[in-house]
Protein backbone atom coordinates (compact mmCIF):
# COMPACT_ATOMS: atom_id res chain seq x y z
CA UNK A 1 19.03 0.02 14.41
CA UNK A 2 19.03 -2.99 16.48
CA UNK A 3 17.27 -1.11 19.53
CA UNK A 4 14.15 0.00 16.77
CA UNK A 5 14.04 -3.47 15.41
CA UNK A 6 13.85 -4.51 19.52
CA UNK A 7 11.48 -2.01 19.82
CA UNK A 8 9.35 -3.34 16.48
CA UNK A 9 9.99 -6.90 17.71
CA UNK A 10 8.17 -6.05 21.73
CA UNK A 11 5.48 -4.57 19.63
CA UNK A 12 4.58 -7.61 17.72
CA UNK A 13 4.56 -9.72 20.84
CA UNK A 14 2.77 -7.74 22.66
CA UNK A 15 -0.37 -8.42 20.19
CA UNK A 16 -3.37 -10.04 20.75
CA UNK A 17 -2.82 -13.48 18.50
CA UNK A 18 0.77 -13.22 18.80
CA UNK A 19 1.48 -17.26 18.58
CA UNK A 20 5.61 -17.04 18.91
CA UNK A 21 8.60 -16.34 17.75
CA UNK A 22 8.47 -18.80 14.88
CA UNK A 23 5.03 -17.98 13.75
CA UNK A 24 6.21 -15.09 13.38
CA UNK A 25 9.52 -14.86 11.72
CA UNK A 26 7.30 -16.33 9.03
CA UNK A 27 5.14 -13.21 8.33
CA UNK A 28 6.07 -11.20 5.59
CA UNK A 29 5.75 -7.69 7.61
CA UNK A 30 8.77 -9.47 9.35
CA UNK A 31 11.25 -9.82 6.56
CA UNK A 32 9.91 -6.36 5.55
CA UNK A 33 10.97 -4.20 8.89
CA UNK A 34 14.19 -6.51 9.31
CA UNK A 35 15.03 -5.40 5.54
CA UNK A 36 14.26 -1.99 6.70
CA UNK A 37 15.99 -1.78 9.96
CA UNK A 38 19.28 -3.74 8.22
CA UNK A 39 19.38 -1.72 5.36
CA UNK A 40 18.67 2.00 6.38
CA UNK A 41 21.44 0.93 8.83
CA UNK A 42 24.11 0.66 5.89
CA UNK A 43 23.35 3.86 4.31
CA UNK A 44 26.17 5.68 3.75
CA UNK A 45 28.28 2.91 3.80
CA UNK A 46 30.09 0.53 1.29
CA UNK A 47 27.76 -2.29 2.27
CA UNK A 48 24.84 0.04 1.25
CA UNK A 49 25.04 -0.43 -2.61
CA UNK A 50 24.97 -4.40 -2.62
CA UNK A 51 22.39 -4.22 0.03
CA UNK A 52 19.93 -2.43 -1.85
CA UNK A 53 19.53 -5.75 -3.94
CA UNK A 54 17.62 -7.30 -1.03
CA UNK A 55 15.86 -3.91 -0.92
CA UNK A 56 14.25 -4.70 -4.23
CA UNK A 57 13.92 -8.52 -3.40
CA UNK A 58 11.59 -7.79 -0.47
CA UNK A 59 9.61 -5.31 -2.72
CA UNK A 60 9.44 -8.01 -5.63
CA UNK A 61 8.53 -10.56 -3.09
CA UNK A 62 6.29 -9.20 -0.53
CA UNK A 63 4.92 -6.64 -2.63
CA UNK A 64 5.62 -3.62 -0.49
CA UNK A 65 7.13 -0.55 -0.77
CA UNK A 66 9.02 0.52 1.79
CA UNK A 67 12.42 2.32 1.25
CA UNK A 68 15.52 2.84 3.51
CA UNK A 69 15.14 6.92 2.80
CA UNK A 70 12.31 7.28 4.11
CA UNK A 71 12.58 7.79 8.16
CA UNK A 72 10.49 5.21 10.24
CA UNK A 73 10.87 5.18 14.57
CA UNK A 74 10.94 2.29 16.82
CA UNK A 75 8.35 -0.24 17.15
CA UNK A 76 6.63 -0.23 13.27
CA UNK A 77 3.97 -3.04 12.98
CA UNK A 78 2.46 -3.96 9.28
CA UNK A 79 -0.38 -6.24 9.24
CA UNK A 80 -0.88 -7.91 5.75
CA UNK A 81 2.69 -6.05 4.22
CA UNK A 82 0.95 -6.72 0.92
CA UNK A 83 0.73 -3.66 -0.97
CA UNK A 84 2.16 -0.97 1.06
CA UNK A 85 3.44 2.24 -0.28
CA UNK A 86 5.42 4.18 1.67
CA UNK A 87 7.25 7.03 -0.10
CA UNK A 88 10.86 7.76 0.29
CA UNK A 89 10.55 10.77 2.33
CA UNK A 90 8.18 10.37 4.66
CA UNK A 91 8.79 10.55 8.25
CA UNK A 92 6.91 7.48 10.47
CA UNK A 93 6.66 8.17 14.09
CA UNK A 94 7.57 5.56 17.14
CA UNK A 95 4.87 2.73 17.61
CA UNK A 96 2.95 3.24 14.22
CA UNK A 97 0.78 0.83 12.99
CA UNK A 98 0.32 0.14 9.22
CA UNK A 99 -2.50 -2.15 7.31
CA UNK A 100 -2.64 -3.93 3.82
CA UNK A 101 -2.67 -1.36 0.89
CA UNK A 102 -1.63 1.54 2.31
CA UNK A 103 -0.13 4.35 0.88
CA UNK A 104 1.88 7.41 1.93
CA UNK A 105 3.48 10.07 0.00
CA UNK A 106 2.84 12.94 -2.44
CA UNK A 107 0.48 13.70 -5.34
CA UNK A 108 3.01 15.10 -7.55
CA UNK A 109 6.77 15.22 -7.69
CA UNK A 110 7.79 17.99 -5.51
CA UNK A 111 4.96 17.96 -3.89
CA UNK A 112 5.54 17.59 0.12
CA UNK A 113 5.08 14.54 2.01
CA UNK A 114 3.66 13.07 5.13
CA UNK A 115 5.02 13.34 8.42
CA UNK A 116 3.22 10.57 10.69
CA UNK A 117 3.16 11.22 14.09
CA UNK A 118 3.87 8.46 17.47
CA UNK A 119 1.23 5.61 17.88
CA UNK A 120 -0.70 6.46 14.34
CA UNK A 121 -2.79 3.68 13.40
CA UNK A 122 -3.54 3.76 9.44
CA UNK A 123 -6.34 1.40 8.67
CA UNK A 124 -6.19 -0.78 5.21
CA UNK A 125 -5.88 1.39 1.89
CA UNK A 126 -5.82 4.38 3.46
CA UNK A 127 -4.13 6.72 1.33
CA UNK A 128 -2.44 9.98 3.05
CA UNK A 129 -0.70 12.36 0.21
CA UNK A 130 1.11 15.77 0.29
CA UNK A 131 2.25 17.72 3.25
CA UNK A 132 0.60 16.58 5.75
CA UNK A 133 1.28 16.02 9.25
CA UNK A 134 -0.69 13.28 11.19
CA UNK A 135 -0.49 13.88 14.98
CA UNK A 136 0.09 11.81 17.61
CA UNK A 137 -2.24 8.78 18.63
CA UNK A 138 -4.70 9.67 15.77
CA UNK A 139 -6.13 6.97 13.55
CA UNK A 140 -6.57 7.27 10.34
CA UNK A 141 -9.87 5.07 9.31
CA UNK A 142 -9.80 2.15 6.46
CA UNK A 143 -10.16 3.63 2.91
CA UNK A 144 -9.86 7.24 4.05
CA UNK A 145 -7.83 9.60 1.32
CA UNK A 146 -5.98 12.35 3.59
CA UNK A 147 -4.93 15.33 1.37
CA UNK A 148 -3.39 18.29 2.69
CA UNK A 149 -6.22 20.60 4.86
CA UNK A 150 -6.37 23.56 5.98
CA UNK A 151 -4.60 23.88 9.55
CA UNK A 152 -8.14 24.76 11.67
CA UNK A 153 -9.78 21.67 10.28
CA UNK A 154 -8.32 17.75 11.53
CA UNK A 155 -7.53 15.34 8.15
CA UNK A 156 -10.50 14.03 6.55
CA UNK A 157 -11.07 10.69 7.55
CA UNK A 158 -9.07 10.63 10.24
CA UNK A 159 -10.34 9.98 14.27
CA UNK A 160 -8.54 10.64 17.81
């Protein structure tokens, strides 16, 4: 945990407006990933249960949905954490970028979800839902709607 929240930490610094350490400890996306990283960390654990109440806190709070079940690499940015959806199974490659209102996950229950490959960059509400898989170093334009394709064809919406 603490080398992905390292990992998350080198990413944010190494953007172009980064303004310091303080600055940003007081972004949301921050509180959101360091939720993340803590929490996910505790699972399977006794500490997991009481932890989940800051779980929900950080979803009340920052408005964004991003649960310890689903599995997220090293070095996760969020720009604007403000109404992200990610659902609880969906696998995030290393170095992913997110943006305001997105949202990843299925269509229906039992429905597949999303697997998100390294250095993905998912511009704002973007929506990516089923079984899809995202490669690596693709991004996935603002407002696109990814639905599962067929396997000859690249996503809708989506750019290398």
């Amino acid at each position: 945990m603490l080398d992905d929240f390292r990992a998350d930490v080198r990413r944010y610094k190494s953007m172009p407006g980064y303004r310091g350490m303080l600055w940003w400890m007081l972004d949301q996306s921050f509180w959101v990933i360091l939720c993340y990283r803590l929490i996910a960390t505790a699972r399977g654990t006794p500490l997991h249960a009481p932890l989940r109440v800051f779980e929900k806190l950080a979803e009340f709070v920052h408005k964004c949905y991003l649960p310890t079940t689903a599995t997220i690499g090293p070095g996760l940015v969020i720009y604007h954490a403000f109404g992200v959806i990610v659902n609880g199974k969906t696998t995030i490659g290393a170095n992913c970028t997110l943006y305001a209102r997105v949202c990843i996950g299925n269509r229906w229950p039992g429905d597949g979800t999303p697997v998100i490959g390294n250095n993905v960059t998912i511009g704002t509400g973007a929506c990516i839902f089923g079984p899809v898989v995202i490669p690596d170093n693709f991004v996935v334009k603002a407002n696109a709607v990814i639905t599962p394709s067929s396997p000859t064809t690249p996503p809708a919406g989506a750019s290398s």
